[in-house]
Amino acid sequence: MKDFIKIRGVSKHFGDFVAVDDVHLDIGKGELFSILGGSGCGKTTLLRMLAGFEIPSSGKIEIDGNDVTHQAPYDRPVNMMFQSYAIFPHMNVARNIAYGLQKEGIAKAKINKRVDEMLALVQLEDFKTRKPDQLSGGQRQRVALARALIKRPKVLLLDEPLAALDKKLRERTQFELMNIQDELGITFVVVTHDQEEAMTLSSRIAVMDKGRFQQVGTPKEIYEFPDNRFVADFIGTINTFEAVVTRMLDDRIELYSDETGTAITALGKQLFEVGQQVEVAVRPEKIFLSKDKPSNDEDTCVAGVVDDLGYLGNRSLYRIRLETGKIVQASSQNRRRSVTRFLEWDEPVWLSWRPRSAVILMD
């Protein structure tokens, strides 16, 4: 994939505060890329620098081979869709979408044609004469999207685009957004704090904290193979165990954890030293629950008692207290209809997980 956006050593200072700290990033042409992080991590500041609303304190930004670091927003081949949508309440849908082309003095017939194309794209053909207060949240979101796309930017920047929508509408709109991006082939850069949204939408994700990228990769790479403790904690739910390396083999690492009171085996070829202290991470859905002790010698196996549980319809969540006092979270799919639960409070249970499910965190 051709690198379409290149960010090289970009930093942004506000007085003594460093909002973005020496960021390097390549985004491919036609990619749907997400910048994911909590409040104050620097993601929106970086997006504003891509848009031209902020100038980097240092570094360089290229879009489609052109240095845009100091270009004004209106000279860049980008458009931005704001979290608030910022559509005009006194204009109907068609006029809101047409606004940008009207400001450029485009011929009326051409504007009308482009507006009709955008209305069809976002499935709002029957709403063109309505005012924003006559629309649902999802419809207003699509009006803002159409207005941002009508000028055919090379890059569309989206700042928390689905934050104002309820859960079901947000889930449906995620797929609509993906389909529109795929149809147009425009590079989308999305800023969000919502891990699920980033995982669903993105071809790749950059996880950001304190102005720096902690990891850049596909959703699966980031979820299954987190680079460090921050990424592991930020994306989804994870159990961590302090452990010591006891033996290095060709394709696996053997450890012992006082927190489980057992040996743990993990796959990997990382170079650790015997006696080195590390953290082992296991996702709740990778843990098998059984009432009888598992017989597979390769699996990590530990006994516990159900300390708490929650029923979420499609799955159940369990908090298991080990004999050492360590609390471990596990989840299981509710594949069969039943009014009774597989496990109840205070019931003894065995936990087990396979070597490939254990990830050794580097820090």
Short mmCIF file of C-alpha atoms in Angstrom, two decimals:
data_model
loop_
_atom_site.label_atom_id
_atom_site.label_comp_id
_atom_site.label_asym_id
_atom_site.label_seq_id
_atom_site.Cartn_x
_atom_site.Cartn_y
_atom_site.Cartn_z
CA MET A 1 0.00 0.00 0.00
CA LYS A 2 1.38 3.39 -1.01
CA ASP A 3 2.13 5.77 1.86
CA PHE A 4 -0.28 8.66 1.35
CA ILE A 5 0.15 10.55 4.61
CA LYS A 6 3.61 10.83 6.16
CA ILE A 7 4.13 12.27 9.63
CA ARG A 8 7.77 12.72 10.55
CA GLY A 9 8.93 13.75 14.03
CA VAL A 10 5.86 15.89 14.70
CA SER A 11 5.57 17.55 18.10
CA LYS A 12 3.21 20.18 19.46
CA HIS A 13 3.92 22.26 22.55
CA PHE A 14 1.51 24.55 24.37
CA GLY A 15 3.87 26.45 26.64
CA ASP A 16 5.54 23.82 28.83
CA PHE A 17 2.93 21.18 28.00
CA VAL A 18 3.83 18.65 25.30
CA ALA A 19 0.56 17.54 23.65
CA VAL A 20 2.18 15.52 20.83
CA ASP A 21 5.70 14.19 21.30
CA ASP A 22 7.89 13.26 18.29
CA VAL A 23 5.28 11.23 16.41
CA HIS A 24 6.15 9.23 13.28
CA LEU A 25 3.39 7.62 11.20
CA ASP A 26 2.59 6.44 7.66
CA ILE A 27 -1.01 6.05 6.47
CA GLY A 28 -1.76 4.33 3.18
CA LYS A 29 -3.93 5.62 0.35
CA GLY A 30 -7.55 4.51 0.81
CA GLU A 31 -6.93 3.31 4.36
CA LEU A 32 -9.45 3.66 7.18
CA PHE A 33 -7.05 4.50 10.00
CA SER A 34 -7.97 5.19 13.63
CA ILE A 35 -6.05 7.09 16.30
CA LEU A 36 -7.24 5.66 19.61
CA GLY A 37 -6.62 7.00 23.08
CA GLY A 38 -8.09 8.47 26.24
CA SER A 39 -8.88 12.12 26.93
CA GLY A 40 -5.82 14.37 26.80
CA CYS A 41 -3.56 11.86 25.03
CA GLY A 42 -2.93 14.19 22.06
CA LYS A 43 -5.07 12.49 19.39
CA THR A 44 -7.29 15.48 18.60
CA THR A 45 -4.28 17.83 18.54
CA LEU A 46 -2.65 15.54 15.98
CA LEU A 47 -5.85 15.51 13.90
CA ARG A 48 -5.99 19.31 14.01
CA MET A 49 -2.41 19.47 12.76
CA LEU A 50 -3.37 17.22 9.85
CA ALA A 51 -6.27 19.59 9.13
CA GLY A 52 -4.10 22.71 9.40
CA PHE A 53 -5.88 24.19 12.41
CA GLU A 54 -2.69 23.78 14.45
CA ILE A 55 0.90 24.18 13.23
CA PRO A 56 3.47 21.67 14.56
CA SER A 57 6.14 22.99 16.91
CA SER A 58 8.53 20.72 15.03
CA GLY A 59 8.41 18.00 12.41
CA LYS A 60 6.85 17.58 8.98
CA ILE A 61 3.52 16.46 7.51
CA GLU A 62 3.15 15.27 3.90
CA ILE A 63 -0.09 14.43 2.08
CA ASP A 64 0.09 12.80 -1.35
CA GLY A 65 3.76 13.76 -1.72
CA ASN A 66 3.28 17.45 -0.82
CA ASP A 67 4.60 19.14 2.31
CA VAL A 68 1.54 20.65 4.01
CA THR A 69 3.14 21.38 7.39
CA HIS A 70 2.57 25.14 7.14
CA GLN A 71 -0.30 25.21 4.64
CA ALA A 72 -3.58 26.84 5.56
CA PRO A 73 -6.55 24.48 6.03
CA TYR A 74 -8.28 25.67 2.84
CA ASP A 75 -5.18 24.88 0.77
CA ARG A 76 -5.00 21.24 1.93
CA PRO A 77 -6.72 18.33 0.15
CA VAL A 78 -8.55 17.45 3.35
CA ASN A 79 -11.89 18.02 4.98
CA MET A 80 -12.92 17.51 8.58
CA MET A 81 -16.09 16.19 10.17
CA PHE A 82 -16.43 17.52 13.70
CA GLN A 83 -17.80 15.69 16.72
CA SER A 84 -20.66 18.21 17.04
CA TYR A 85 -21.46 17.80 13.30
CA ALA A 86 -21.72 21.66 13.09
CA ILE A 87 -24.58 21.61 10.59
CA PHE A 88 -26.54 24.86 10.14
CA PRO A 89 -29.93 24.74 11.94
CA HIS A 90 -31.57 27.32 9.62
CA MET A 91 -30.71 25.38 6.41
CA ASN A 92 -32.39 22.26 5.11
CA VAL A 93 -30.44 19.08 4.38
CA ALA A 94 -29.73 19.89 0.72
CA ARG A 95 -28.48 23.42 1.48
CA ASN A 96 -26.29 22.16 4.33
CA ILE A 97 -24.64 19.64 2.01
CA ALA A 98 -24.23 22.20 -0.79
CA TYR A 99 -22.74 24.93 1.40
CA GLY A 100 -19.06 24.24 0.68
CA LEU A 101 -19.54 24.21 -3.11
CA GLN A 102 -21.65 27.37 -3.00
CA LYS A 103 -18.84 29.19 -1.17
CA GLU A 104 -16.52 28.21 -4.02
CA GLY A 105 -18.88 29.65 -6.63
CA ILE A 106 -19.58 26.34 -8.38
CA ALA A 107 -22.38 26.43 -10.99
CA LYS A 108 -25.82 25.69 -9.56
CA ALA A 109 -26.53 22.76 -11.92
CA LYS A 110 -23.25 21.09 -10.92
CA ILE A 111 -23.97 21.68 -7.23
CA ASN A 112 -27.45 20.13 -7.53
CA LYS A 113 -26.01 17.06 -9.26
CA ARG A 114 -23.32 16.58 -6.60
CA VAL A 115 -25.85 17.09 -3.79
CA ASP A 116 -28.10 14.40 -5.28
CA GLU A 117 -25.09 12.06 -5.50
CA MET A 118 -24.26 12.66 -1.84
CA LEU A 119 -27.89 12.22 -0.74
CA ALA A 120 -27.96 8.86 -2.49
CA LEU A 121 -24.63 7.87 -0.97
CA VAL A 122 -25.81 8.51 2.60
CA GLN A 123 -29.38 7.32 1.89
CA LEU A 124 -31.10 10.64 2.63
CA GLU A 125 -32.83 11.25 -0.72
CA ASP A 126 -36.24 11.59 0.98
CA PHE A 127 -34.98 14.08 3.58
CA LYS A 128 -33.43 16.80 1.39
CA THR A 129 -35.98 19.51 2.38
CA ARG A 130 -35.99 18.77 6.11
CA LYS A 131 -34.31 20.98 8.73
CA PRO A 132 -31.79 19.47 11.18
CA ASP A 133 -34.27 19.58 14.07
CA GLN A 134 -36.52 17.23 12.07
CA LEU A 135 -33.78 14.58 11.82
CA SER A 136 -32.56 11.84 14.14
CA GLY A 137 -29.02 11.82 15.50
CA GLY A 138 -27.94 9.27 12.92
CA GLN A 139 -29.45 11.30 10.08
CA ARG A 140 -27.69 14.49 11.24
CA GLN A 141 -24.45 12.50 11.34
CA ARG A 142 -24.97 11.48 7.71
CA VAL A 143 -25.71 15.08 6.67
CA ALA A 144 -22.40 16.15 8.21
CA LEU A 145 -20.63 13.29 6.44
CA ALA A 146 -22.16 14.21 3.06
CA ARG A 147 -21.19 17.86 3.50
CA ALA A 148 -17.61 16.84 4.30
CA LEU A 149 -17.43 14.50 1.29
CA ILE A 150 -19.08 16.67 -1.37
CA LYS A 151 -15.85 18.56 -2.08
CA ARG A 152 -14.17 15.23 -2.78
CA PRO A 153 -11.21 15.60 -0.42
CA LYS A 154 -8.27 13.23 -0.67
CA VAL A 155 -8.40 12.79 3.10
CA LEU A 156 -11.38 12.94 5.44
CA LEU A 157 -10.63 13.59 9.11
CA LEU A 158 -13.30 12.49 11.60
CA ASP A 159 -13.21 13.64 15.22
CA GLU A 160 -15.22 11.21 17.43
CA PRO A 161 -17.77 10.86 14.60
CA LEU A 162 -20.17 8.48 16.36
CA ALA A 163 -19.88 9.66 19.97
CA ALA A 164 -23.33 11.32 20.03
CA LEU A 165 -25.19 8.19 18.88
CA ASP A 166 -26.77 5.52 21.06
CA LYS A 167 -25.21 2.04 21.10
CA LYS A 168 -27.39 0.32 18.50
CA LEU A 169 -27.34 3.26 16.10
CA ARG A 170 -23.58 3.60 16.57
CA GLU A 171 -23.05 -0.04 15.67
CA ARG A 172 -25.20 0.25 12.52
CA THR A 173 -23.56 3.53 11.49
CA GLN A 174 -20.08 2.01 11.82
CA PHE A 175 -20.85 -0.39 8.99
CA GLU A 176 -22.45 2.37 6.90
CA LEU A 177 -19.31 4.46 7.33
CA MET A 178 -17.11 1.53 6.31
CA ASN A 179 -19.21 0.92 3.19
CA ILE A 180 -19.08 4.59 2.16
CA GLN A 181 -15.32 4.73 2.65
CA ASP A 182 -14.86 1.54 0.63
CA GLU A 183 -17.07 2.85 -2.18
CA LEU A 184 -15.27 6.20 -2.44
CA GLY A 185 -11.73 4.98 -1.78
CA ILE A 186 -10.95 8.14 0.21
CA THR A 187 -8.40 7.96 3.05
CA PHE A 188 -10.26 8.25 6.38
CA VAL A 189 -8.46 9.18 9.59
CA VAL A 190 -10.69 8.70 12.65
CA VAL A 191 -9.98 9.94 16.16
CA THR A 192 -11.85 8.05 18.88
CA HIS A 193 -11.66 7.03 22.54
CA ASP A 194 -13.94 4.03 21.89
CA GLN A 195 -11.92 0.82 21.58
CA GLU A 196 -14.81 -1.16 20.08
CA GLU A 197 -15.43 1.52 17.46
CA ALA A 198 -11.76 1.58 16.45
CA MET A 199 -11.60 -2.22 16.29
CA THR A 200 -14.71 -2.42 14.10
CA LEU A 201 -13.92 0.44 11.71
CA SER A 202 -10.22 0.33 11.13
CA SER A 203 -7.78 -1.33 8.82
CA ARG A 204 -5.11 -0.20 11.30
CA ILE A 205 -5.03 1.54 14.67
CA ALA A 206 -2.50 3.74 16.46
CA VAL A 207 -2.90 3.54 20.25
CA MET A 208 -1.83 6.86 21.77
CA ASP A 209 -0.88 7.86 25.32
CA LYS A 210 0.80 11.02 26.64
CA GLY A 211 1.47 12.35 23.16
CA ARG A 212 3.17 9.20 21.82
CA PHE A 213 2.10 6.12 19.92
CA GLN A 214 2.34 3.00 22.08
CA GLN A 215 1.58 0.60 19.23
CA VAL A 216 0.48 0.76 15.58
CA GLY A 217 -1.06 -2.29 13.92
CA THR A 218 -4.17 -4.07 12.73
CA PRO A 219 -6.99 -4.54 15.25
CA LYS A 220 -6.06 -8.22 15.61
CA GLU A 221 -2.34 -7.46 16.14
CA ILE A 222 -3.09 -4.93 18.84
CA TYR A 223 -5.66 -7.08 20.63
CA GLU A 224 -3.89 -10.44 20.44
CA PHE A 225 -0.26 -9.25 20.65
CA PRO A 226 -0.10 -6.02 22.71
CA ASP A 227 3.37 -4.49 22.85
CA ASN A 228 3.16 -3.38 26.47
CA ARG A 229 1.04 -3.18 29.62
CA PHE A 230 -0.67 0.07 28.58
CA VAL A 231 -1.95 -1.35 25.28
CA ALA A 232 -3.00 -4.62 26.93
CA ASP A 233 -5.00 -2.73 29.58
CA PHE A 234 -6.47 -0.15 27.21
CA ILE A 235 -7.80 -2.57 24.59
CA GLY A 236 -10.47 -4.78 26.09
CA THR A 237 -10.10 -6.63 29.40
CA ILE A 238 -7.06 -8.66 30.39
CA ASN A 239 -5.67 -10.63 33.34
CA THR A 240 -2.03 -10.14 34.25
CA PHE A 241 0.18 -12.32 36.43
CA GLU A 242 3.61 -11.54 37.81
CA ALA A 243 5.92 -14.40 36.92
CA VAL A 244 9.58 -15.42 36.70
CA VAL A 245 11.20 -17.14 33.71
CA THR A 246 12.28 -20.68 34.65
CA ARG A 247 13.31 -22.12 31.27
CA MET A 248 13.76 -21.04 27.63
CA LEU A 249 12.92 -23.55 24.90
CA ASP A 250 13.00 -23.21 21.10
CA ASP A 251 9.43 -22.00 20.66
CA ARG A 252 8.14 -21.53 24.18
CA ILE A 253 8.93 -20.02 27.53
CA GLU A 254 8.29 -21.68 30.86
CA LEU A 255 7.53 -19.51 33.89
CA TYR A 256 6.35 -19.75 37.48
CA SER A 257 3.87 -17.37 39.08
CA ASP A 258 3.27 -16.96 42.78
CA GLU A 259 -0.08 -15.34 41.90
CA THR A 260 -1.40 -18.55 40.32
CA GLY A 261 0.73 -20.91 42.39
CA THR A 262 1.51 -22.82 39.20
CA ALA A 263 3.84 -23.08 36.25
CA ILE A 264 2.79 -21.16 33.12
CA THR A 265 3.82 -21.94 29.56
CA ALA A 266 3.76 -19.28 26.82
CA LEU A 267 4.63 -19.50 23.14
CA GLY A 268 7.32 -17.17 21.86
CA LYS A 269 10.90 -16.71 20.83
CA GLN A 270 11.69 -13.59 22.83
CA LEU A 271 15.09 -13.56 24.47
CA PHE A 272 14.60 -13.61 28.21
CA GLU A 273 16.95 -14.70 30.94
CA VAL A 274 16.19 -17.43 33.45
CA GLY A 275 15.19 -15.67 36.67
CA GLN A 276 13.88 -12.58 34.86
CA GLN A 277 10.69 -11.03 36.25
CA VAL A 278 7.95 -10.50 33.66
CA GLU A 279 4.18 -10.13 33.38
CA VAL A 280 2.02 -12.73 31.66
CA ALA A 281 -1.31 -11.60 30.21
CA VAL A 282 -4.36 -13.71 29.31
CA ARG A 283 -7.67 -12.45 27.89
CA PRO A 284 -10.85 -13.57 29.76
CA GLU A 285 -12.31 -15.29 26.68
CA LYS A 286 -9.17 -17.42 26.31
CA ILE A 287 -9.78 -19.05 29.70
CA PHE A 288 -11.71 -22.34 29.83
CA LEU A 289 -13.92 -23.07 32.83
CA SER A 290 -14.70 -26.61 33.97
CA LYS A 291 -15.99 -28.35 37.06
CA ASP A 292 -13.46 -31.17 36.68
CA LYS A 293 -9.69 -30.76 36.50
CA PRO A 294 -8.51 -30.64 32.85
CA SER A 295 -6.18 -33.42 31.75
CA ASN A 296 -4.09 -31.57 29.13
CA ASP A 297 -0.57 -31.28 30.59
CA GLU A 298 0.44 -28.46 28.21
CA ASP A 299 -2.27 -26.11 29.47
CA THR A 300 -1.90 -23.88 32.50
CA CYS A 301 -4.41 -25.16 35.03
CA VAL A 302 -5.43 -23.59 38.35
CA ALA A 303 -8.27 -24.05 40.84
CA GLY A 304 -10.53 -21.34 42.19
CA VAL A 305 -13.96 -20.39 43.50
CA VAL A 306 -16.61 -18.20 41.82
CA ASP A 307 -16.40 -14.87 43.63
CA ASP A 308 -18.84 -12.96 41.41
CA LEU A 309 -20.68 -13.40 38.12
CA GLY A 310 -22.73 -11.46 35.61
CA TYR A 311 -25.17 -12.54 32.92
CA LEU A 312 -25.02 -10.43 29.73
CA GLY A 313 -27.33 -12.45 27.50
CA ASN A 314 -24.90 -13.71 24.88
CA ARG A 315 -22.17 -14.38 27.42
CA SER A 316 -21.49 -14.68 31.13
CA LEU A 317 -18.67 -13.02 33.04
CA TYR A 318 -17.03 -14.65 36.05
CA ARG A 319 -14.63 -13.34 38.68
CA ILE A 320 -12.75 -16.32 40.08
CA ARG A 321 -10.80 -16.15 43.33
CA LEU A 322 -7.73 -18.40 43.22
CA GLU A 323 -6.35 -20.13 46.30
CA THR A 324 -3.64 -17.45 46.39
CA GLY A 325 -6.32 -14.73 46.64
CA LYS A 326 -5.74 -13.48 43.08
CA ILE A 327 -8.95 -12.52 41.22
CA VAL A 328 -9.12 -13.72 37.59
CA GLN A 329 -11.79 -12.70 35.09
CA ALA A 330 -13.13 -15.27 32.64
CA SER A 331 -15.97 -15.19 30.14
CA SER A 332 -17.95 -17.85 28.34
CA GLN A 333 -20.51 -17.81 25.52
CA ASN A 334 -24.06 -18.80 26.43
CA ARG A 335 -24.58 -21.16 23.51
CA ARG A 336 -27.59 -23.01 24.95
CA ARG A 337 -30.92 -21.64 26.12
CA SER A 338 -31.30 -22.33 29.81
CA VAL A 339 -32.70 -20.69 32.91
CA THR A 340 -29.95 -22.27 35.02
CA ARG A 341 -26.33 -21.16 35.07
CA PHE A 342 -23.31 -23.33 34.43
CA LEU A 343 -21.69 -21.98 37.60
CA GLU A 344 -23.05 -20.27 40.70
CA TRP A 345 -21.54 -18.09 43.43
CA ASP A 346 -19.00 -19.81 45.72
CA GLU A 347 -18.86 -22.87 43.47
CA PRO A 348 -15.43 -24.47 42.94
CA VAL A 349 -14.11 -24.33 39.38
CA TRP A 350 -11.01 -25.10 37.35
CA LEU A 351 -9.47 -22.50 35.03
CA SER A 352 -7.18 -23.44 32.16
CA TRP A 353 -5.64 -21.78 29.13
CA ARG A 354 -3.40 -22.89 26.29
CA PRO A 355 0.22 -21.78 25.84
CA ARG A 356 -0.64 -19.72 22.73
CA SER A 357 -3.17 -17.71 24.78
CA ALA A 358 -0.51 -16.34 27.15
CA VAL A 359 1.26 -13.13 26.15
CA ILE A 360 4.44 -11.95 27.85
CA LEU A 361 4.36 -8.17 28.21
CA MET A 362 7.61 -6.32 27.59
CA ASP A 363 6.94 -3.59 30.15
#
